[in-house]
Amino acid sequence: MATLGRNAPCHCGSGKKYKHCHLDADRAASGPGSQRLEEASRPVGSAPYVALGVGVAVALGVGLWKGLAPGLIVAAAWGLGLVAWMSFRDPPPPNENPGNPAGLDFGRKD
């Protein structure tokens, strides 16, 4: 069966949106081995913790060397960089069926 979007008409022909009709039943039928559950339970690894530790050490060093304000600025910049790295290091796969991204269909069947 092709992948349906949450707001697409349901495959059973009821006229309802897929998310209000068969989404929960299809998720239950796919079981715990589904792709989304595997992606959500993927281990993070130790790299973020190492980067956090290095950032704390650098911020403390700058704080002791230059003062409290520069140390806090370095800590904030390191934290923002770490959040950006964690957000963009493993992007989700592209959507195979994006529908019509240029407009809203409001349930119309074309």
Coordinates of C-alpha atoms in Angstrom, one line a residue:
M1 CA 0.0 0.0 0.0
A2 CA 1.3 3.5 -0.8
T3 CA 2.2 5.8 2.0
L4 CA -0.8 8.1 2.8
G5 CA -0.5 11.5 4.3
R6 CA -2.4 12.2 7.5
N7 CA -4.8 14.6 5.8
A8 CA -5.3 12.5 2.7
P9 CA -8.7 10.8 2.1
C10 CA -8.8 7.4 3.8
H11 CA -8.1 4.4 1.6
C12 CA -11.3 2.7 2.8
G13 CA -13.5 5.1 0.8
S14 CA -15.4 6.5 3.9
G15 CA -14.8 10.1 2.8
K16 CA -13.0 10.9 6.1
K17 CA -9.5 12.0 6.5
Y18 CA -7.0 9.2 7.0
K19 CA -6.0 10.5 10.5
H20 CA -9.6 10.3 11.7
C21 CA -10.4 6.9 10.1
H22 CA -7.7 4.2 9.8
L23 CA -4.4 5.8 11.0
D24 CA -4.5 4.3 14.5
A25 CA -5.5 0.9 13.1
D26 CA -2.7 0.9 10.5
R27 CA -0.1 2.0 13.1
A28 CA -1.2 -0.8 15.5
A29 CA -1.1 -3.3 12.6
S30 CA 2.5 -2.3 11.7
G31 CA 3.7 -3.3 15.2
P32 CA 6.7 -2.1 17.1
G33 CA 9.0 -2.8 14.1
S34 CA 7.7 0.2 12.1
Q35 CA 10.2 2.7 10.7
R36 CA 9.1 5.6 12.9
L37 CA 9.5 3.7 16.1
E38 CA 12.9 2.5 15.1
E39 CA 14.0 6.0 14.3
A40 CA 12.7 7.3 17.6
S41 CA 14.5 4.7 19.7
R42 CA 17.8 5.2 17.9
P43 CA 20.7 5.7 20.5
V44 CA 22.3 9.1 20.6
G45 CA 25.8 8.0 21.2
S46 CA 28.5 9.7 23.3
A47 CA 29.5 12.5 20.9
P48 CA 27.0 15.1 22.2
Y49 CA 28.1 14.4 25.8
V50 CA 31.8 14.9 24.9
A51 CA 31.0 18.1 23.0
L52 CA 29.0 19.3 26.1
G53 CA 31.9 18.5 28.4
V54 CA 34.4 20.3 26.1
G55 CA 32.1 23.3 26.0
V56 CA 31.8 23.5 29.8
A57 CA 35.6 23.3 30.1
V58 CA 36.1 26.0 27.5
A59 CA 33.5 28.3 29.1
L60 CA 35.1 27.8 32.5
G61 CA 38.5 28.5 31.1
V62 CA 37.4 31.7 29.4
G63 CA 35.4 32.6 32.6
L64 CA 38.5 32.3 34.8
W65 CA 40.8 34.0 32.3
K66 CA 38.7 36.9 31.1
G67 CA 35.8 37.2 33.6
L68 CA 32.3 36.1 34.2
A69 CA 30.6 37.9 31.3
P70 CA 32.9 36.5 28.5
G71 CA 32.6 33.0 30.1
L72 CA 28.8 33.2 30.0
I73 CA 28.9 34.4 26.4
V74 CA 31.1 31.5 25.4
A75 CA 28.9 29.1 27.2
A76 CA 25.8 30.4 25.5
A77 CA 27.4 30.4 22.0
W78 CA 28.7 26.8 22.6
G79 CA 25.2 25.7 23.8
L80 CA 23.6 27.2 20.7
G81 CA 26.1 25.6 18.4
L82 CA 25.6 22.2 20.2
V83 CA 21.8 22.5 19.7
A84 CA 22.2 23.4 16.0
W85 CA 24.6 20.4 15.5
M86 CA 22.2 18.0 17.2
S87 CA 19.3 19.3 15.1
F88 CA 21.0 19.1 11.7
R89 CA 23.4 16.1 12.0
D90 CA 20.8 13.5 11.2
P91 CA 18.0 15.0 9.1
P92 CA 14.8 12.9 8.5
P93 CA 14.5 11.1 5.1
P94 CA 12.7 13.0 2.3
N95 CA 9.0 12.6 2.0
E96 CA 8.1 10.2 -0.8
N97 CA 4.6 11.5 -1.2
P98 CA 4.5 15.2 -0.4
G99 CA 1.2 15.9 -2.0
N100 CA 0.7 19.4 -3.3
P101 CA 3.1 21.6 -1.3
A102 CA 2.1 24.7 -3.2
G103 CA -1.5 24.9 -2.1
L104 CA -4.1 23.7 0.3
D105 CA -6.7 21.2 -1.0
F106 CA -9.3 21.7 1.8
G107 CA -10.5 18.1 1.2
R108 CA -11.3 18.6 -2.5
K109 CA -10.9 15.7 -4.7
D110 CA -9.4 16.7 -8.0

